[in-house]
Amino acid sequence: MKKHNISPEKAKLISTLLVSIIFMAIVLSISNLYTKRLLNNAKDEYFENIQIMMDGFERIISLQLNAYTNYLNAYYMDINIQLRNNLEDPTQKITQLLTRYNYTKHPDFLDLYYLTPNGKAYLSDGTSIFMNPELHKSLSGDYDIFISGICKPSIRDQYIFCIEKPVYETHKIIGVLGASINLEKLKNRTTGLKIGSRESFMLLDKDGYFLVHSRPDVIGLKYTPKDKSLAHTSTENLAKSPAQTIISQADDGSYIYLVTSKIPESGWTLSLKVSMNEINAIYAIQKRSKIMIIFFSIITICALVFVEAKLLDFFQKKQLIETVYDPLTNLWTRVRFEKEALRMIRNPRSKFILIEADIRGFKFINQNYGEEAADQLILYYSKALSRYVTEYHGIIGRGFADHFYILIKINSVHKAMNTFRDKMNIITEEIKSYEIPFFPKFGISFLMPGDRAKGNTIQSLIGQASFAKSTIKDNLLTQYSVYNSKLLEKINEERFIESHMQQALEDHEFFVMYQPKISLANDKIVGAEALVRWNSPKLGLMTPDKFIPLFEQNGFITKLDYYVYEEVFKFIQKRLMKDLPIVPISVNMSRNHNKPEKFMHDFMEIFTKYSIPPKLIQIEILERSVMDNSTLSDITDKLHKEGFSVAMDDFGSGESSLNMLTKIPVDVLKFDREFLNASTDKEGRIDKKSEKFIHILIDLSKNLDKQTVFEGVETQAQRDFLRSINCDQAQGFFYSKPLSEQDFVQFIRIHS
């Protein structure tokens, strides 16, 4: 057999080729694995970024649904209060309230309605329709708040969904309070993001019907893929399944990824459609890389590293666009602002000022000028703030709606405040030229060396600034407030008062003092006003200005009123039973008593427990009450029928005093102390113009057969003037301060 010899040149060539092939195979294998790992990581990061965006939009939708729910809860609470205070038919009362709410309802609400168990629904526009009660799960009592799916009622040419809350009477459901909401408005406030070339958000209700979709013609429909193997990815099944990432088929036949998330408040499903082409485009890089590796292994490795860097940069930018920067103003979001602020404040020796800024009445601007105009205003305001922040090398971010956060490193609190005031004045002047008038307000907090040891974080700084800003409220003369310990003391004191007020009432910590009313004809006592005080074991003796405004806000003032009434009745009866002298006592009726029938029922229930003639009790009503004239007149008439006299307190401090005189049949006019305080000089004399004006008021009162009482009489000159113009009575420190029961008894004995 003949041997085939191979020349050394050929052997070397073959050896070189084999080594090259083996080397290229090894490089190809390693590079292929490395490329796969890079691209799989990129794909994973792609979907992780998508999930972050899904979480963000889930939160946005949840917040919006909560906002709608809060509006409905506010109406619900008011209805419950009205039903408790009203003996009328609940359905009639609720429908009356709905008509009133029609003008103040949320701009996204199409209708407010009240549905009875028999299916009759009363709408806030005054009409009524029939609804199938079987479709309203709130009637079952299984839901405190029920959010429906999509529907298109016959009376509306648009898609809506409903939020409903059952209404109870003695633990029994008597109906449902609901609101129908424009689905398009929800979409405009929440979704609309587009991530790649074909991706888009979809929102499904609990039955799988489309609430939001990039194609308007499929709203209100369900969808099942044509590929039967993917039937489990129909919208009906997705609506019933937990959050997932799954392959499905679009209506054009292309295959897609679906990333889903759940909206906990409604049970809806948020879904993002991701085109397979986007993912395949990533893997196409791998195929091209294999060919390049065969011929240029080293170049390919370098190219892959370069591609990796570009891919990561690409995905990072996709993430940054939506989760780091606010899409309207291009400022940092609050989350990113807090992260950057945390880096800034790491130096324990540095000082910082944090400013929270917003716009007064922004909701009003948004409702009256529209969302587009409101967005343009936000953009304009953000640029004005950014110029100030950039000048001082600070950082700025945007939170919800009109809220902005600013952090600047400072050297001195005093200099920082001077700079802030200067810049605030400049910004205020600048924004006056804007077409929509708006007024900014600011809350300020400081981070000083040593504060970090106390646990102060950037979140606590924001909370402090926000609290400081909240204390401004509607005071247009104040544009900013600085957080300090006194603000915290005030809120803590209010919280203590609210948490202890009921127990204080039960423990008789409240007590009555009596300020005498003196006849100007003979300087004899002819009456007194009952005034409440609070002697708290922890806060000490408190005057009414400490707790009355707070009680008026939370409604506790009505309980305190009845407590004072009973204490006065006890005192009078005790004097009568011992046949001791007594004078008529006037008690105050707070502005919260706005139901004449209920007030008279509760008042008389206490009064009839004691043997007191009505002539010894006078009720003082406030001219500045929130009640309308007809309600005040109704209460006055009812009190007169029971034999009580009625005085109008603080007369002249309101806006329609003269007009009210002819409409409310009160017996006595008590003139506000400001008439005297504002016109009395240091020597206690009243200026001539004020004397003429007061004289006219007294003459007018006399012509209307009203008795007259002046509060705040503190000097002899004031007393002599009032006596000269025939004012009937005076009350004030010139005669006596408010007296304890024991001192008041002594005063009666001396001045009768």
mmCIF file of N, CA and C in Angstrom, residues 268-322:
data_model
loop_
_atom_site.group_PDB
_atom_site.id
_atom_site.type_symbol
_atom_site.label_atom_id
_atom_site.label_comp_id
_atom_site.label_asym_id
_atom_site.label_seq_id
_atom_site.Cartn_x
_atom_site.Cartn_y
_atom_site.Cartn_z
ATOM 1 N N TRP A 268 -58.862 46.018 38.730
ATOM 2 C CA TRP A 268 -58.573 46.135 37.299
ATOM 3 C C TRP A 268 -57.179 45.599 37.007
ATOM 4 N N THR A 269 -56.926 45.366 35.730
ATOM 5 C CA THR A 269 -55.632 44.853 35.285
ATOM 6 C C THR A 269 -54.977 45.863 34.357
ATOM 7 N N LEU A 270 -53.768 46.283 34.702
ATOM 8 C CA LEU A 270 -52.964 47.163 33.849
ATOM 9 C C LEU A 270 -52.030 46.278 33.044
ATOM 10 N N SER A 271 -52.004 46.443 31.733
ATOM 11 C CA SER A 271 -51.210 45.577 30.863
ATOM 12 C C SER A 271 -50.413 46.417 29.881
ATOM 13 N N LEU A 272 -49.152 46.006 29.662
ATOM 14 C CA LEU A 272 -48.298 46.681 28.688
ATOM 15 C C LEU A 272 -47.949 45.694 27.585
ATOM 16 N N LYS A 273 -48.220 46.082 26.343
ATOM 17 C CA LYS A 273 -47.928 45.245 25.178
ATOM 18 C C LYS A 273 -46.534 45.593 24.663
ATOM 19 N N VAL A 274 -45.640 44.590 24.619
ATOM 20 C CA VAL A 274 -44.271 44.787 24.136
ATOM 21 C C VAL A 274 -44.070 43.945 22.881
ATOM 22 N N SER A 275 -43.699 44.579 21.780
ATOM 23 C CA SER A 275 -43.542 43.885 20.506
ATOM 24 C C SER A 275 -42.372 42.909 20.551
ATOM 25 N N MET A 276 -42.558 41.710 19.992
ATOM 26 C CA MET A 276 -41.477 40.740 19.871
ATOM 27 C C MET A 276 -40.333 41.300 19.030
ATOM 28 N N ASN A 277 -40.673 42.162 18.081
ATOM 29 C CA ASN A 277 -39.645 42.727 17.202
ATOM 30 C C ASN A 277 -38.611 43.509 17.997
ATOM 31 N N GLU A 278 -39.056 44.164 19.071
ATOM 32 C CA GLU A 278 -38.107 44.888 19.911
ATOM 33 C C GLU A 278 -37.105 43.930 20.545
ATOM 34 N N ILE A 279 -37.604 42.786 21.036
ATOM 35 C CA ILE A 279 -36.719 41.799 21.663
ATOM 36 C C ILE A 279 -35.868 41.098 20.607
ATOM 37 N N ASN A 280 -36.495 40.742 19.447
ATOM 38 C CA ASN A 280 -35.747 40.077 18.378
ATOM 39 C C ASN A 280 -34.636 40.956 17.838
ATOM 40 N N ALA A 281 -34.861 42.264 17.864
ATOM 41 C CA ALA A 281 -33.825 43.184 17.387
ATOM 42 C C ALA A 281 -32.578 43.076 18.253
ATOM 43 N N ILE A 282 -32.778 42.796 19.553
ATOM 44 C CA ILE A 282 -31.624 42.609 20.439
ATOM 45 C C ILE A 282 -30.865 41.334 20.061
ATOM 46 N N TYR A 283 -31.601 40.253 19.797
ATOM 47 C CA TYR A 283 -30.943 38.993 19.438
ATOM 48 C C TYR A 283 -30.323 39.019 18.050
ATOM 49 N N ALA A 284 -30.801 39.892 17.177
ATOM 50 C CA ALA A 284 -30.194 40.018 15.849
ATOM 51 C C ALA A 284 -28.743 40.452 15.958
ATOM 52 N N ILE A 285 -28.428 41.215 17.004
ATOM 53 C CA ILE A 285 -27.044 41.636 17.240
ATOM 54 C C ILE A 285 -26.163 40.415 17.462
ATOM 55 N N GLN A 286 -26.712 39.415 18.178
ATOM 56 C CA GLN A 286 -25.949 38.199 18.445
ATOM 57 C C GLN A 286 -25.594 37.479 17.146
ATOM 58 N N LYS A 287 -26.559 37.360 16.216
ATOM 59 C CA LYS A 287 -26.308 36.657 14.956
ATOM 60 C C LYS A 287 -25.236 37.366 14.127
ATOM 61 N N ARG A 288 -25.325 38.678 14.087
ATOM 62 C CA ARG A 288 -24.312 39.417 13.330
ATOM 63 C C ARG A 288 -22.946 39.288 13.989
ATOM 64 N N SER A 289 -22.963 39.225 15.321
ATOM 65 C CA SER A 289 -21.703 39.112 16.047
ATOM 66 C C SER A 289 -21.007 37.781 15.747
ATOM 67 N N LYS A 290 -21.785 36.693 15.567
ATOM 68 C CA LYS A 290 -21.179 35.390 15.261
ATOM 69 C C LYS A 290 -20.387 35.436 13.961
ATOM 70 N N ILE A 291 -20.966 36.062 12.950
ATOM 71 C CA ILE A 291 -20.280 36.149 11.652
ATOM 72 C C ILE A 291 -19.001 36.966 11.778
ATOM 73 N N MET A 292 -19.089 38.058 12.523
ATOM 74 C CA MET A 292 -17.913 38.908 12.692
ATOM 75 C C MET A 292 -16.835 38.198 13.483
ATOM 76 N N ILE A 293 -17.229 37.351 14.453
ATOM 77 C CA ILE A 293 -16.250 36.640 15.276
ATOM 78 C C ILE A 293 -15.439 35.653 14.431
ATOM 79 N N ILE A 294 -16.069 35.019 13.450
ATOM 80 C CA ILE A 294 -15.379 34.046 12.595
ATOM 81 C C ILE A 294 -14.192 34.689 11.885
ATOM 82 N N PHE A 295 -14.355 35.905 11.439
ATOM 83 C CA PHE A 295 -13.297 36.564 10.670
ATOM 84 C C PHE A 295 -12.469 37.529 11.505
ATOM 85 N N PHE A 296 -13.085 38.119 12.499
ATOM 86 C CA PHE A 296 -12.377 39.140 13.294
ATOM 87 C C PHE A 296 -12.653 38.914 14.776
ATOM 88 N N SER A 297 -12.098 37.879 15.342
ATOM 89 C CA SER A 297 -12.427 37.478 16.712
ATOM 90 C C SER A 297 -12.115 38.575 17.726
ATOM 91 N N ILE A 298 -10.917 39.151 17.638
ATOM 92 C CA ILE A 298 -10.553 40.169 18.608
ATOM 93 C C ILE A 298 -11.415 41.410 18.438
ATOM 94 N N ILE A 299 -11.609 41.788 17.151
ATOM 95 C CA ILE A 299 -12.421 42.982 16.880
ATOM 96 C C ILE A 299 -13.849 42.765 17.372
ATOM 97 N N THR A 300 -14.318 41.517 17.192
ATOM 98 C CA THR A 300 -15.693 41.208 17.600
ATOM 99 C C THR A 300 -15.880 41.355 19.103
ATOM 100 N N ILE A 301 -14.857 40.850 19.871
ATOM 101 C CA ILE A 301 -14.949 40.956 21.329
ATOM 102 C C ILE A 301 -15.036 42.418 21.745
ATOM 103 N N CYS A 302 -14.149 43.229 21.130
ATOM 104 C CA CYS A 302 -14.187 44.668 21.434
ATOM 105 C C CYS A 302 -15.534 45.282 21.037
ATOM 106 N N ALA A 303 -16.011 44.833 19.858
ATOM 107 C CA ALA A 303 -17.289 45.370 19.389
ATOM 108 C C ALA A 303 -18.429 45.008 20.338
ATOM 109 N N LEU A 304 -18.370 43.754 20.855
ATOM 110 C CA LEU A 304 -19.420 43.327 21.775
ATOM 111 C C LEU A 304 -19.404 44.145 23.061
ATOM 112 N N VAL A 305 -18.195 44.442 23.561
ATOM 113 C CA VAL A 305 -18.095 45.283 24.753
ATOM 114 C C VAL A 305 -18.701 46.655 24.468
ATOM 115 N N PHE A 306 -18.396 47.161 23.252
ATOM 116 C CA PHE A 306 -18.945 48.467 22.866
ATOM 117 C C PHE A 306 -20.475 48.404 22.759
ATOM 118 N N VAL A 307 -20.968 47.313 22.140
ATOM 119 C CA VAL A 307 -22.419 47.145 22.009
ATOM 120 C C VAL A 307 -23.072 47.047 23.381
ATOM 121 N N GLU A 308 -22.404 46.301 24.309
ATOM 122 C CA GLU A 308 -22.941 46.178 25.660
ATOM 123 C C GLU A 308 -23.092 47.551 26.307
ATOM 124 N N ALA A 309 -22.050 48.365 26.185
ATOM 125 C CA ALA A 309 -22.103 49.695 26.780
ATOM 126 C C ALA A 309 -23.236 50.514 26.182
ATOM 127 N N LYS A 310 -23.382 50.417 24.844
ATOM 128 C CA LYS A 310 -24.448 51.177 24.179
ATOM 129 C C LYS A 310 -25.825 50.683 24.591
ATOM 130 N N LEU A 311 -25.970 49.359 24.693
ATOM 131 C CA LEU A 311 -27.266 48.801 25.096
ATOM 132 C C LEU A 311 -27.646 49.237 26.512
ATOM 133 N N LEU A 312 -26.673 49.128 27.413
ATOM 134 C CA LEU A 312 -26.958 49.539 28.778
ATOM 135 C C LEU A 312 -27.311 51.014 28.847
ATOM 136 N N ASP A 313 -26.577 51.802 28.057
ATOM 137 C CA ASP A 313 -26.872 53.239 28.020
ATOM 138 C C ASP A 313 -28.270 53.484 27.477
ATOM 139 N N PHE A 314 -28.651 52.680 26.448
ATOM 140 C CA PHE A 314 -29.979 52.810 25.838
ATOM 141 C C PHE A 314 -31.083 52.552 26.864
ATOM 142 N N PHE A 315 -30.924 51.445 27.605
ATOM 143 C CA PHE A 315 -31.962 51.095 28.576
ATOM 144 C C PHE A 315 -31.981 52.043 29.763
ATOM 145 N N GLN A 316 -30.796 52.510 30.137
ATOM 146 C CA GLN A 316 -30.760 53.479 31.226
ATOM 147 C C GLN A 316 -31.496 54.747 30.841
ATOM 148 N N LYS A 317 -31.314 55.178 29.605
ATOM 149 C CA LYS A 317 -32.016 56.375 29.146
ATOM 150 C C LYS A 317 -33.518 56.150 29.121
ATOM 151 N N LYS A 318 -33.916 54.961 28.707
ATOM 152 C CA LYS A 318 -35.350 54.652 28.730
ATOM 153 C C LYS A 318 -35.905 54.754 30.145
ATOM 154 N N GLN A 319 -35.148 54.290 31.099
ATOM 155 C CA GLN A 319 -35.563 54.368 32.501
ATOM 156 C C GLN A 319 -35.595 55.813 32.978
ATOM 157 N N LEU A 320 -34.550 56.566 32.633
ATOM 158 C CA LEU A 320 -34.449 57.937 33.116
ATOM 159 C C LEU A 320 -35.583 58.803 32.604
ATOM 160 N N ILE A 321 -35.999 58.604 31.395
ATOM 161 C CA ILE A 321 -37.010 59.468 30.794
ATOM 162 C C ILE A 321 -38.290 59.458 31.608
ATOM 163 N N GLU A 322 -38.638 58.265 32.128
ATOM 164 C CA GLU A 322 -39.942 58.165 32.764
ATOM 165 C C GLU A 322 -39.910 58.150 34.293
#
